[in-house]
XYZ file of C-alpha atoms in Angstrom:
769
model
C -9.044 -14.116 -0.701
C -12.610 -15.400 -0.944
C -13.954 -11.913 -1.727
C -12.912 -12.154 -5.420
C -16.145 -13.140 -7.119
C -15.888 -11.367 -10.465
C -12.943 -10.245 -12.575
C -12.480 -7.935 -15.550
C -9.766 -8.675 -18.087
C -8.923 -5.697 -20.283
C -7.281 -6.739 -23.524
C -8.528 -9.703 -25.547
C -5.294 -10.721 -27.234
C -3.578 -14.066 -26.714
C -2.823 -13.464 -23.037
C -6.045 -11.661 -22.088
C -8.190 -14.344 -23.708
C -6.107 -17.089 -22.103
C -6.434 -15.540 -18.633
C -10.204 -15.091 -18.995
C -10.473 -18.710 -20.160
C -8.542 -19.992 -17.147
C -10.708 -17.955 -14.804
C -13.679 -19.706 -16.432
C -11.918 -23.064 -15.927
C -11.907 -22.291 -12.227
C -15.557 -21.222 -12.157
C -14.881 -17.482 -11.928
C -16.976 -15.201 -14.190
C -15.248 -12.373 -15.985
C -15.763 -9.497 -18.366
C -13.389 -9.605 -21.347
C -13.144 -6.007 -22.583
C -11.260 -4.399 -25.446
C -11.357 -1.480 -27.862
C -12.505 -3.937 -30.548
C -15.191 -6.584 -29.959
C -13.532 -9.635 -28.324
C -13.968 -12.810 -30.358
C -14.922 -15.714 -28.071
C -14.709 -17.991 -31.092
C -10.931 -17.717 -30.940
C -10.991 -19.064 -27.389
C -13.137 -22.011 -28.455
C -10.864 -22.771 -31.427
C -7.571 -22.334 -29.562
C -4.966 -25.098 -29.894
C -4.076 -26.306 -27.355
C -7.509 -25.763 -25.837
C -7.822 -22.805 -23.451
C -10.897 -24.243 -21.715
C -11.288 -27.431 -19.699
C -14.867 -27.574 -20.941
C -16.179 -25.568 -23.892
C -19.454 -24.988 -22.020
C -17.591 -22.706 -19.592
C -17.337 -20.054 -22.294
C -20.628 -18.798 -20.853
C -18.666 -17.472 -17.840
C -16.914 -14.946 -20.102
C -18.888 -11.831 -21.036
C -17.263 -9.958 -23.941
C -17.715 -6.254 -24.522
C -16.283 -2.986 -25.750
C -14.338 -1.209 -23.035
C -15.826 2.266 -23.546
C -19.375 0.893 -23.400
C -18.763 -1.173 -20.270
C -16.707 0.997 -17.942
C -19.533 0.896 -15.383
C -19.115 -2.914 -15.231
C -15.738 -2.387 -13.567
C -17.595 -1.344 -10.393
C -18.807 -4.950 -10.081
C -15.289 -6.374 -10.204
C -13.041 -7.385 -7.325
C -9.991 -7.705 -9.563
C -9.161 -5.950 -12.838
C -6.392 -7.476 -14.962
C -4.788 -5.319 -17.623
C -3.403 -7.328 -20.580
C -2.996 -4.762 -23.353
C 0.100 -4.347 -25.600
C 3.483 -3.729 -23.942
C 3.611 0.055 -24.296
C 3.960 2.185 -21.196
C 2.042 5.114 -22.721
C -0.952 2.924 -23.643
C -1.082 1.372 -20.185
C -0.923 4.747 -18.422
C -3.658 6.104 -20.643
C -5.837 3.091 -19.830
C -5.270 3.435 -16.077
C -6.362 7.076 -16.255
C -9.535 6.062 -18.087
C -10.595 3.275 -15.702
C -9.672 4.936 -12.375
C -13.095 6.621 -11.804
C -14.825 3.239 -12.122
C -12.629 1.196 -9.773
C -13.781 0.302 -6.273
C -11.370 1.242 -3.502
C -11.178 -2.376 -2.343
C -10.572 -3.815 -5.827
C -7.190 -5.050 -6.986
C -5.720 -3.962 -10.297
C -2.823 -5.874 -11.817
C -0.863 -5.698 -15.028
C 0.118 -8.791 -16.991
C 3.228 -7.046 -18.292
C 6.169 -9.324 -18.944
C 8.812 -6.729 -18.250
C 7.738 -3.088 -17.945
C 8.872 -1.410 -14.689
C 6.487 -1.718 -11.755
C 7.459 1.679 -10.360
C 6.412 3.354 -13.607
C 3.127 1.470 -13.861
C 1.870 1.789 -10.291
C -1.025 4.250 -10.099
C -2.856 3.189 -6.889
C -2.117 1.377 -3.639
C -3.923 -1.843 -4.587
C -1.833 -2.416 -7.682
C 0.650 -5.121 -8.589
C 2.071 -7.047 -11.520
C 0.721 -10.566 -12.090
C 2.668 -11.973 -15.013
C 0.927 -15.145 -16.200
C 2.895 -17.408 -18.504
C 1.488 -18.465 -21.850
C -0.678 -20.485 -22.195
C -2.223 -19.634 -18.798
C -4.127 -22.924 -18.565
C -1.022 -25.080 -18.875
C 1.869 -23.152 -17.315
C 1.808 -22.903 -13.562
C 3.911 -19.773 -13.091
C 2.633 -16.337 -12.110
C 5.346 -13.792 -11.304
C 4.186 -11.143 -8.850
C 5.798 -7.746 -8.350
C 4.397 -5.680 -5.519
C 2.918 -6.561 -2.160
C -0.441 -8.339 -2.538
C -0.532 -11.358 -0.201
C -4.302 -11.870 -0.346
C -4.271 -11.779 -4.160
C -1.321 -14.183 -4.237
C -3.268 -16.572 -1.993
C -6.270 -16.383 -4.325
C -4.121 -17.115 -7.386
C -2.547 -20.104 -5.639
C -5.649 -21.627 -4.090
C -8.406 -20.741 -6.544
C -6.486 -20.697 -9.841
C -4.037 -23.488 -8.992
C -1.012 -21.387 -9.897
C 2.442 -21.117 -8.390
C 3.235 -17.535 -7.389
C 6.820 -16.283 -7.068
C 7.836 -12.880 -5.756
C 10.005 -11.038 -8.287
C 11.874 -7.775 -7.953
C 11.234 -4.790 -10.198
C 13.890 -5.711 -12.793
C 13.603 -6.219 -16.574
C 11.839 -9.473 -17.505
C 11.618 -10.410 -13.804
C 12.911 -13.955 -13.055
C 11.994 -16.671 -15.553
C 12.457 -14.731 -18.791
C 15.670 -13.126 -17.535
C 17.333 -16.508 -16.956
C 15.441 -18.491 -19.589
C 16.059 -16.061 -22.445
C 19.728 -15.746 -21.475
C 20.003 -19.547 -21.622
C 18.278 -19.746 -25.019
C 20.335 -16.893 -26.499
C 23.510 -18.500 -25.192
C 22.490 -21.615 -27.161
C 21.998 -19.467 -30.283
C 25.394 -17.794 -30.009
C 27.304 -20.989 -29.128
C 25.660 -22.865 -32.001
C 26.944 -20.261 -34.469
C 30.401 -20.003 -32.871
C 31.014 -23.766 -32.719
C 29.135 -24.914 -35.797
C 26.772 -27.029 -33.694
C 23.627 -27.989 -35.684
C 20.364 -26.858 -34.096
C 19.034 -30.435 -33.867
C 22.200 -31.576 -32.063
C 21.857 -28.871 -29.420
C 18.180 -29.757 -29.020
C 19.025 -33.419 -28.441
C 21.437 -32.444 -25.691
C 19.431 -29.578 -24.197
C 16.168 -31.497 -23.939
C 15.085 -34.094 -21.348
C 18.660 -35.408 -21.090
C 19.598 -32.186 -19.258
C 16.218 -31.783 -17.516
C 14.732 -29.372 -20.052
C 11.410 -29.973 -21.846
C 11.270 -31.924 -25.115
C 11.096 -28.644 -27.043
C 14.659 -27.937 -25.811
C 16.129 -24.641 -27.123
C 15.486 -24.091 -30.830
C 12.107 -25.812 -30.889
C 11.071 -23.577 -27.966
C 12.107 -20.546 -30.031
C 9.843 -21.694 -32.870
C 6.915 -22.151 -30.487
C 7.370 -18.726 -28.862
C 8.036 -16.928 -32.142
C 11.430 -15.503 -33.096
C 10.087 -11.939 -33.259
C 8.559 -12.216 -29.769
C 11.738 -13.755 -28.389
C 13.800 -10.964 -29.914
C 11.663 -8.291 -28.236
C 12.027 -9.962 -24.826
C 15.815 -10.146 -25.301
C 15.920 -6.476 -26.323
C 14.153 -5.550 -23.074
C 16.989 -7.215 -21.165
C 19.683 -5.619 -23.316
C 18.225 -2.128 -23.025
C 17.253 -2.373 -19.362
C 20.307 -4.124 -17.884
C 23.376 -1.997 -18.697
C 25.311 -3.468 -15.742
C 24.634 -7.119 -16.633
C 27.983 -8.897 -17.092
C 26.414 -10.972 -19.892
C 24.574 -8.122 -21.565
C 26.093 -8.880 -24.988
C 24.443 -12.311 -24.982
C 21.040 -10.624 -25.353
C 22.002 -9.172 -28.755
C 20.547 -10.981 -31.741
C 23.004 -13.181 -33.638
C 23.271 -12.165 -37.297
C 21.392 -15.254 -38.468
C 18.431 -14.438 -36.190
C 18.068 -10.937 -37.642
C 18.095 -12.408 -41.157
C 15.456 -15.005 -40.246
C 13.194 -12.326 -38.740
C 13.689 -10.191 -41.857
C 12.626 -13.160 -44.017
C 9.574 -13.714 -41.748
C 10.845 -17.152 -40.741
C 9.394 -16.662 -37.281
C 8.672 -20.253 -36.226
C 5.402 -22.151 -35.975
C 3.185 -19.201 -36.831
C 4.853 -18.783 -40.266
C 5.552 -22.529 -40.721
C 9.291 -21.831 -40.992
C 11.748 -21.167 -38.210
C 14.650 -23.235 -36.984
C 12.587 -26.198 -38.153
C 10.294 -26.635 -41.158
C 7.885 -29.452 -42.041
C 7.825 -30.638 -45.662
C 6.063 -33.462 -47.523
C 8.182 -36.078 -49.274
C 6.753 -38.308 -52.051
C 4.729 -41.301 -50.899
C 6.877 -44.399 -50.366
C 4.780 -47.613 -50.410
C 7.790 -49.691 -49.378
C 7.558 -48.521 -45.760
C 5.578 -51.355 -44.242
C 4.233 -49.482 -41.252
C 3.406 -46.311 -43.138
C 5.514 -44.315 -40.688
C 8.914 -42.681 -40.618
C 10.998 -41.580 -37.694
C 10.605 -37.931 -38.649
C 6.858 -37.952 -39.160
C 3.713 -39.741 -40.294
C 3.135 -40.914 -43.844
C -0.113 -41.219 -45.769
C -1.178 -41.250 -49.420
C -0.043 -37.642 -49.816
C 3.522 -38.455 -48.794
C 5.756 -38.476 -45.742
C 6.206 -35.545 -43.416
C 9.816 -34.707 -42.747
C 10.997 -32.115 -40.239
C 13.929 -30.213 -41.722
C 16.344 -28.096 -39.708
C 18.060 -24.879 -40.727
C 21.801 -24.524 -41.292
C 22.763 -21.424 -39.323
C 25.663 -20.632 -41.651
C 23.825 -20.900 -44.989
C 20.218 -20.415 -43.774
C 19.201 -23.380 -45.926
C 16.943 -26.186 -44.748
C 18.040 -29.810 -44.888
C 17.490 -33.223 -43.355
C 18.385 -33.448 -39.692
C 21.789 -34.800 -38.769
C 21.808 -38.079 -36.892
C 23.648 -37.542 -33.640
C 24.623 -40.191 -31.147
C 26.610 -39.962 -27.939
C 27.258 -42.577 -25.268
C 25.946 -40.310 -22.517
C 22.648 -39.723 -24.326
C 22.210 -43.469 -24.692
C 22.871 -44.049 -20.998
C 20.337 -41.484 -19.729
C 17.464 -43.251 -21.507
C 17.643 -45.901 -18.792
C 18.114 -43.450 -15.890
C 15.091 -42.206 -13.951
C 16.806 -40.165 -11.219
C 17.056 -36.544 -12.459
C 20.269 -35.825 -10.554
C 22.035 -38.879 -11.972
C 20.717 -38.037 -15.434
C 22.142 -34.511 -15.520
C 25.484 -35.629 -14.041
C 25.771 -38.332 -16.702
C 25.478 -35.846 -19.574
C 27.117 -32.685 -18.208
C 30.251 -34.510 -17.042
C 30.423 -36.888 -20.030
C 33.651 -37.181 -22.023
C 31.890 -37.006 -25.377
C 30.446 -34.410 -27.739
C 27.161 -34.237 -25.812
C 29.103 -33.588 -22.606
C 31.090 -30.815 -24.286
C 27.900 -29.086 -25.436
C 26.097 -29.633 -22.135
C 28.935 -28.349 -19.946
C 29.430 -25.252 -22.094
C 25.764 -24.243 -22.020
C 24.766 -25.490 -18.575
C 27.768 -23.985 -16.761
C 27.035 -20.583 -18.326
C 23.416 -20.787 -17.184
C 24.386 -21.868 -13.652
C 26.828 -18.970 -13.343
C 24.287 -16.491 -14.686
C 21.550 -17.641 -12.296
C 23.889 -17.486 -9.283
C 24.919 -13.944 -10.226
C 21.268 -12.809 -10.397
C 20.568 -13.369 -6.690
C 19.726 -11.031 -4.998
C 19.328 -8.762 -8.063
C 16.112 -10.362 -9.416
C 14.974 -12.210 -6.283
C 16.060 -12.758 -2.705
C 14.931 -16.371 -2.826
C 16.713 -19.210 -4.623
C 13.484 -21.221 -4.157
C 11.540 -18.624 -6.144
C 14.161 -18.728 -8.898
C 13.952 -22.530 -9.057
C 10.154 -22.474 -8.999
C 10.090 -19.857 -11.758
C 12.182 -22.002 -14.092
C 10.303 -25.213 -13.312
C 6.847 -23.663 -13.535
C 7.473 -21.182 -16.369
C 9.897 -23.069 -18.614
C 8.982 -26.649 -17.615
C 12.484 -27.514 -16.433
C 12.642 -30.653 -14.324
C 14.930 -28.862 -11.841
C 15.655 -25.209 -11.212
C 19.217 -23.856 -11.557
C 20.085 -24.081 -7.847
C 18.666 -27.592 -7.636
C 20.931 -28.354 -10.609
C 23.946 -26.891 -8.755
C 23.247 -29.352 -5.933
C 22.627 -32.279 -8.289
C 25.938 -31.703 -10.077
C 27.760 -30.970 -6.831
C 28.476 -27.339 -5.923
C 32.110 -28.060 -5.081
C 32.629 -30.153 -8.237
C 31.230 -27.447 -10.521
C 33.109 -24.649 -8.728
C 36.412 -26.552 -8.977
C 36.013 -27.080 -12.721
C 35.089 -23.434 -13.239
C 38.214 -22.337 -11.384
C 40.393 -24.662 -13.470
C 38.947 -22.986 -16.568
C 39.793 -19.552 -15.142
C 36.183 -18.536 -14.605
C 34.975 -16.533 -11.605
C 32.904 -18.422 -9.042
C 29.964 -16.213 -7.899
C 30.012 -14.853 -4.337
C 26.741 -16.667 -3.585
C 28.383 -19.995 -4.469
C 31.499 -19.190 -2.438
C 29.286 -18.505 0.590
C 27.584 -21.887 0.141
C 30.952 -23.652 -0.045
C 31.962 -22.079 3.269
C 28.862 -23.597 4.876
C 27.678 -27.113 4.071
C 28.266 -27.017 0.311
C 24.629 -27.266 -0.764
C 21.985 -24.731 -1.672
C 19.387 -27.080 -0.184
C 20.820 -28.960 2.829
C 17.354 -30.484 3.242
C 15.707 -30.586 -0.178
C 11.981 -29.893 -0.219
C 10.041 -33.061 -0.920
C 6.570 -33.725 -2.226
C 4.073 -35.201 0.223
C 4.523 -38.740 -1.144
C 8.323 -38.519 -1.250
C 8.453 -37.154 2.296
C 6.433 -40.136 3.520
C 8.778 -42.494 1.694
C 11.894 -40.741 3.037
C 10.575 -41.020 6.591
C 10.277 -44.802 6.383
C 6.748 -45.020 5.027
C 7.427 -47.749 2.443
C 5.845 -50.939 3.824
C 5.813 -53.098 0.659
C 7.817 -52.877 -2.556
C 8.669 -54.733 -5.748
C 9.997 -53.862 -9.208
C 6.689 -52.309 -10.309
C 5.534 -50.315 -7.309
C 5.402 -49.673 -3.587
C 2.866 -49.501 -0.810
C 3.466 -46.331 1.192
C 1.952 -45.437 4.573
C 0.586 -41.892 4.135
C -0.324 -41.615 7.812
C -3.685 -41.608 9.588
C -4.381 -45.139 8.398
C -4.250 -44.271 4.689
C -1.992 -46.274 2.383
C -0.871 -45.503 -1.155
C -0.334 -47.987 -3.972
C 2.362 -46.228 -6.013
C 3.357 -47.379 -9.512
C 6.940 -47.035 -10.692
C 7.121 -49.469 -13.596
C 8.361 -48.188 -16.969
C 5.833 -45.559 -18.144
C 3.743 -46.829 -15.215
C 2.432 -49.615 -17.440
C 0.281 -52.057 -15.502
C 1.849 -55.498 -15.154
C 1.891 -58.304 -12.600
C 4.094 -56.343 -10.198
C 1.740 -53.352 -10.256
C -1.278 -55.596 -9.655
C 0.537 -57.250 -6.759
C 1.200 -53.835 -5.180
C -2.447 -52.803 -5.574
C -3.585 -56.031 -3.914
C -1.089 -55.635 -1.074
C -2.241 -52.039 -0.594
C -5.861 -53.170 -0.469
C -4.976 -55.850 2.102
C -3.147 -53.326 4.285
C -5.999 -50.830 4.093
C -8.659 -53.414 4.933
C -6.682 -54.972 7.769
C -5.137 -51.984 9.506
C -6.198 -48.755 7.806
C -8.871 -46.370 6.624
C -8.461 -46.710 2.884
C -6.153 -46.643 -0.142
C -4.915 -44.020 -2.610
C -3.726 -45.185 -6.031
C -1.306 -42.719 -7.616
C 2.367 -42.022 -8.335
C 4.674 -39.143 -9.166
C 5.869 -40.212 -12.598
C 5.403 -38.353 -15.862
C 1.988 -39.987 -16.352
C -0.458 -41.830 -14.097
C -0.456 -44.851 -16.423
C -0.363 -45.361 -20.173
C -2.164 -48.699 -19.857
C -1.300 -52.372 -19.632
C 2.142 -53.796 -20.416
C 1.696 -54.059 -24.181
C 5.013 -55.827 -24.780
C 4.014 -58.630 -22.415
C 0.642 -59.031 -24.141
C 2.201 -59.050 -27.627
C 4.903 -61.599 -26.772
C 2.396 -63.905 -25.093
C 0.066 -63.647 -28.100
C 2.890 -64.292 -30.565
C 3.823 -67.415 -28.586
C 0.143 -68.469 -28.764
C 0.189 -69.083 -25.021
C -3.548 -68.509 -24.679
C -3.761 -70.046 -21.192
C -1.171 -67.598 -19.900
C -2.879 -64.667 -21.614
C -6.218 -65.766 -20.153
C -4.569 -65.866 -16.713
C -3.101 -62.364 -17.169
C -6.492 -60.879 -18.079
C -8.291 -62.744 -15.275
C -5.793 -61.398 -12.723
C -6.275 -57.879 -14.027
C -10.055 -58.236 -13.817
C -9.847 -59.697 -10.304
C -7.734 -56.772 -9.122
C -10.077 -54.204 -10.659
C -13.041 -55.900 -8.963
C -11.111 -56.004 -5.682
C -10.684 -52.223 -5.941
C -14.376 -51.788 -6.718
C -15.642 -53.904 -3.825
C -12.957 -53.074 -1.252
C -14.344 -52.791 2.265
C -12.384 -49.567 2.642
C -12.630 -46.635 0.207
C -10.171 -46.524 -2.684
C -9.403 -43.140 -4.250
C -7.608 -43.050 -7.611
C -5.583 -39.881 -8.208
C -4.746 -39.684 -11.929
C -2.838 -36.941 -13.728
C -1.577 -36.357 -17.267
C -2.175 -39.602 -19.207
C -4.562 -42.164 -17.713
C -5.210 -44.396 -20.699
C -6.440 -47.939 -21.250
C -5.712 -49.945 -18.120
C -4.901 -46.716 -16.272
C -8.414 -45.486 -17.042
C -9.885 -48.858 -15.991
C -8.103 -48.568 -12.642
C -9.778 -45.199 -12.090
C -13.195 -46.494 -13.154
C -12.964 -49.189 -10.466
C -12.273 -46.766 -7.603
C -14.874 -45.478 -5.124
C -13.803 -41.911 -5.910
C -11.475 -40.173 -8.358
C -9.446 -37.142 -7.307
C -8.044 -36.094 -10.675
C -5.545 -33.383 -11.489
C -7.224 -30.773 -13.681
C -4.779 -31.683 -16.448
C -5.767 -35.334 -16.792
C -6.191 -36.916 -20.210
C -8.266 -40.044 -19.765
C -9.737 -42.570 -22.157
C -10.189 -46.197 -23.175
C -7.917 -46.230 -26.217
C -7.376 -49.959 -26.713
C -8.771 -49.940 -30.276
C -5.614 -48.090 -31.295
C -3.706 -51.328 -30.742
C -6.461 -53.557 -32.110
C -7.970 -54.493 -28.749
C -10.839 -53.590 -26.424
C -10.903 -52.815 -22.686
C -10.815 -56.112 -20.778
C -10.178 -55.011 -17.206
C -13.813 -54.114 -16.635
C -13.655 -51.032 -18.847
C -16.609 -52.030 -21.049
C -18.625 -53.153 -18.045
C -17.844 -50.098 -15.945
C -18.653 -47.652 -18.746
C -22.073 -49.299 -19.055
C -22.547 -48.938 -15.296
C -21.383 -45.306 -15.362
C -23.872 -44.362 -18.064
C -26.626 -46.397 -16.440
C -25.999 -44.494 -13.213
C -26.012 -41.163 -15.034
C -29.221 -41.905 -16.918
C -30.893 -43.077 -13.722
C -29.991 -39.736 -12.146
C -31.583 -37.942 -15.093
C -34.674 -40.173 -15.087
C -38.024 -38.636 -14.238
C -39.055 -40.279 -10.917
C -42.737 -40.015 -11.911
C -42.199 -42.666 -14.590
C -43.110 -46.085 -13.196
C -40.687 -48.073 -15.343
C -37.141 -46.903 -15.726
C -35.914 -47.195 -19.305
C -39.290 -48.097 -20.759
C -39.281 -48.819 -24.524
C -40.440 -45.247 -25.087
C -37.222 -44.060 -23.432
C -35.132 -46.155 -25.801
C -34.742 -49.140 -23.476
C -31.220 -50.074 -22.456
C -29.741 -48.955 -25.793
C -28.794 -45.324 -24.907
C -26.200 -46.330 -22.300
C -24.781 -48.961 -24.675
C -24.565 -46.370 -27.445
C -22.681 -43.923 -25.187
C -20.222 -46.588 -24.030
C -19.729 -47.752 -27.623
C -18.952 -44.234 -28.872
C -16.310 -43.721 -26.190
C -14.654 -47.121 -26.605
C -14.912 -47.714 -30.353
C -13.811 -44.162 -31.179
C -11.113 -44.189 -28.473
C -12.305 -40.810 -27.203
C -9.911 -39.119 -24.812
C -11.125 -36.409 -22.444
C -8.664 -33.513 -22.575
C -9.245 -32.407 -18.985
C -10.716 -33.783 -15.783
C -13.688 -31.491 -16.308
C -14.353 -32.909 -19.777
C -13.899 -36.416 -18.343
C -17.027 -35.764 -16.289
C -18.970 -35.063 -19.483
C -17.706 -38.292 -21.013
C -18.579 -40.321 -17.931
C -15.011 -41.298 -17.035
C -15.461 -39.259 -13.856
C -18.668 -38.969 -11.865
C -20.207 -35.612 -11.113
C -19.043 -35.773 -7.483
C -15.453 -36.772 -8.286
C -12.836 -34.187 -7.297
C -10.749 -31.983 -9.579
C -7.453 -30.760 -8.098
C -5.991 -27.687 -9.813
C -2.438 -28.038 -8.467
C -0.963 -31.464 -9.164
C 1.567 -31.023 -6.349
C -1.346 -31.212 -3.905
C -2.905 -34.265 -5.566
C -1.737 -37.083 -3.272
C -2.560 -35.161 -0.116
C -5.982 -34.195 -1.496
C -6.649 -37.857 -2.317
C -5.637 -38.872 1.208
C -8.051 -36.360 2.719
C -10.821 -37.727 0.489
C -10.131 -41.250 1.763
C -10.458 -40.024 5.353
C -13.680 -38.208 4.504
C -15.209 -41.274 2.820
C -14.055 -43.685 5.526
C -16.334 -42.189 8.190
C -19.378 -44.127 6.991
C -18.196 -46.070 3.956
C -20.124 -49.010 2.551
C -18.845 -50.688 -0.629
C -21.226 -51.045 -3.576
C -23.084 -54.291 -4.131
C -22.342 -56.260 -7.321
C -24.716 -55.305 -10.132
C -26.799 -58.376 -10.900
C -29.454 -56.791 -13.143
C -27.674 -54.904 -15.909
C -30.188 -54.449 -18.709
C -28.744 -54.892 -22.220
C -30.380 -54.864 -25.674
C -29.035 -58.164 -27.062
C -28.685 -58.867 -30.788
C -31.076 -56.066 -31.738
C -28.767 -53.482 -30.218
C -25.727 -55.205 -31.702
C -27.284 -54.996 -35.180
C -27.977 -51.274 -34.747
C -24.361 -50.596 -33.772
C -23.057 -52.863 -36.534
C -25.100 -50.922 -39.095
C -23.585 -47.681 -37.808
C -20.104 -49.175 -38.126
C -20.880 -50.286 -41.673
C -21.921 -46.743 -42.512
C -18.533 -45.407 -41.386
C -16.851 -48.107 -43.488
C -18.786 -47.219 -46.633
C -17.874 -43.543 -46.196
C -14.194 -44.532 -45.956
C -13.830 -43.159 -42.456
C -12.616 -46.452 -40.996
C -10.773 -49.520 -42.297
C -12.260 -52.995 -42.604
C -10.296 -54.067 -39.565
C -11.559 -51.052 -37.595
C -15.057 -52.283 -38.478
C -14.214 -55.781 -37.289
C -13.034 -54.415 -33.926
C -16.116 -52.192 -33.694
C -18.434 -55.162 -34.222
C -16.533 -57.098 -31.539
C -17.029 -54.228 -29.066
C -20.734 -54.047 -29.961
C -21.064 -57.786 -29.292
C -19.646 -57.375 -25.776
C -21.615 -54.243 -24.856
C -24.932 -55.685 -26.022
C -24.548 -58.841 -23.944
C -23.147 -61.450 -26.318
C -25.431 -63.918 -28.078
C -28.614 -63.052 -26.195
C -31.327 -62.510 -28.838
C -33.239 -59.706 -27.155
C -33.362 -57.293 -24.242
C -32.226 -59.100 -21.113
C -30.620 -58.710 -17.714
C -27.112 -59.886 -16.924
C -24.485 -59.452 -14.196
C -20.975 -58.060 -13.916
C -19.195 -61.407 -14.221
C -20.908 -62.219 -17.512
C -19.701 -58.922 -18.973
C -16.170 -59.555 -17.682
C -16.218 -62.980 -19.334
C -17.335 -61.411 -22.621
C -14.567 -58.802 -22.378
C -11.939 -61.449 -21.741
C -13.109 -63.763 -24.534
C -13.163 -60.904 -27.054
C -9.736 -59.678 -25.909
C -8.189 -63.123 -26.424
C -9.884 -63.438 -29.817
C -8.460 -60.099 -30.976
C -4.986 -60.963 -29.653
C -4.992 -63.930 -32.014
C -5.559 -61.709 -35.043
C -2.520 -60.915 -37.183
C -3.618 -57.313 -37.719
C -4.005 -56.689 -33.980
C -0.487 -58.011 -33.402
C 0.760 -55.681 -36.156
C -0.952 -52.743 -34.421
C 0.620 -53.632 -31.079
C 4.063 -54.018 -32.625
C 3.809 -50.705 -34.458
C 2.767 -48.887 -31.288
C 5.740 -50.349 -29.408
C 8.168 -49.441 -32.204
C 6.932 -45.976 -33.156
C 4.619 -44.823 -30.382
C 1.933 -44.212 -33.019
C -1.217 -46.151 -33.975
C -1.268 -48.171 -37.179
C -4.376 -48.083 -39.378
C -4.421 -51.440 -41.132
């Protein structure tokens, strides 16, 4: 596994470039070769970003294949990612064979061509990455390559499933059937595309893109080719006819209405005339500015005309908004006696039957099938997990009443204990909780014993917003760790680590003008953040996905951060008219002071002498991040921004995050000493504040910010520069916390800040007022 030091990717299209970029994300150099010069600029401009850090582009060496065949001798793994034509692939394999080392692996990224026709050497397999490779965890492997599979899992952070040599392998076979079933049923029943998407989205454990939106993202032409592979290659499939294009799909492809890439598919974005009467400047269907309002139209499958989306409501869809348990959620919709239930049962039961009939044809493992659908299509549960959640016996009984055949695999399960997973596999944190590890709990979180003297403060408030209950759990976790343990992990297994403080609570308190209560809330938050920072035992924060505002401040207070690679972190309070007041301003100053000290030339007698710019550079960096609400789009980029330190950990596989954080606590606990409070933080005073204020004024004159943005910017500058001190001076942490709190309360009293908070709560989008 560890012998793979260099890779060659042949084919610089969407997939080849994406694979090379992800190798670079993981620190693995590669050659990106093609018959035309590969354009690295496309990788740098890709949306969403292919790279964790744009600087890693240097790990990719582009070149023409014919001029660089000798380079293949350097490579431990050669990945072929050229167009899906068997003749082209065979011709390529013939060309590169003389240059391959005997111990090197070669794999094809084909999404469906037969393995037995591609194989040309012993060390050959299929490694089908899903697009985009950075974001989707799934790699389907056909062929026996255990050491390569281990490398892909451990060094690339991917989930590998073993697939059989059948058309479209596992995920696309089931996923495309499910999508095409939605297409056919929509036409047969007259169900609008937006109605199906409302039902077949998160309410039934699918991603937000649901069915038709997913088609637009993939591209209708690409989807059609994948379906044709199934139709042509699976003559014995009992549902073969489902893989034929509906008439409307052929017409859309003929018209070049292919989805996102042609700006028209099942959905289309249009601009409506500007409507000044909308007070917030926003509509449900899209944002509005001086050019007009964006509206997302949907297509009528009968007329192929675009129109406004139909409003669709169902009792079951309303109920699931308040349900967090996935099993309860899917039962609520699929078994509902309403229109959503009718749609869900029709489509979900077909998919469940199809998946059960594919084992052992496409895989011998129901776990691999479930993993493939979760990792490749972003389902919250795989099909066999869904069978269990709905109740195998309950589903089978209803199918029989409808005169449908129950698959042999399901009948075998019913003869045993009636579940595909008698003991469902649990994540590390859930397994600790199931085994009695919860030692403290309240409405906002739990303290969980992770074993070996390590405790976990787990959030489970709504959206993991930080409120009094969450702070109480953190403090109880700290007390447990200091009294009877080795340290504390702060994490959870929700959709996001934390989106910030409880904004509703702050807004209501501000509207009631209860300034004493608001002052108390902020003081308690600051106290808890400082308790994390100065804990006698190490605290490791383990963020993932969104770690914004107060979630970011929690991480900044920890002794160490073990972040999932896909972590989006930032101090974004200006978006709601506020500034960080849980130590965020103070800790960003300390982070940049620490970084600049590391970069300081030790031969200089005075650190930060006037010639070096004095204390202003660190203030300027902190100001840019806070005032511009910069969000790092990966854990790696967060290191560049200073949200993470250089020695903080990056964990490629989020499923390993809690356990990795626990191991870091144990490592740190061996000789841990908490930091001492910083009592000599050098700040520039009013001179620095004036410099930042002038910069803000420049943005205002150019029309890049509003007057209220400028007001907030000046308030942030006042805090970061040390308040009313006239010149360069030293201060301590508490003084900065006091300045943060005073400024926060002042902004909360402003009408425009309250409008920004209210708009964010109502629409989920920032208001520029």
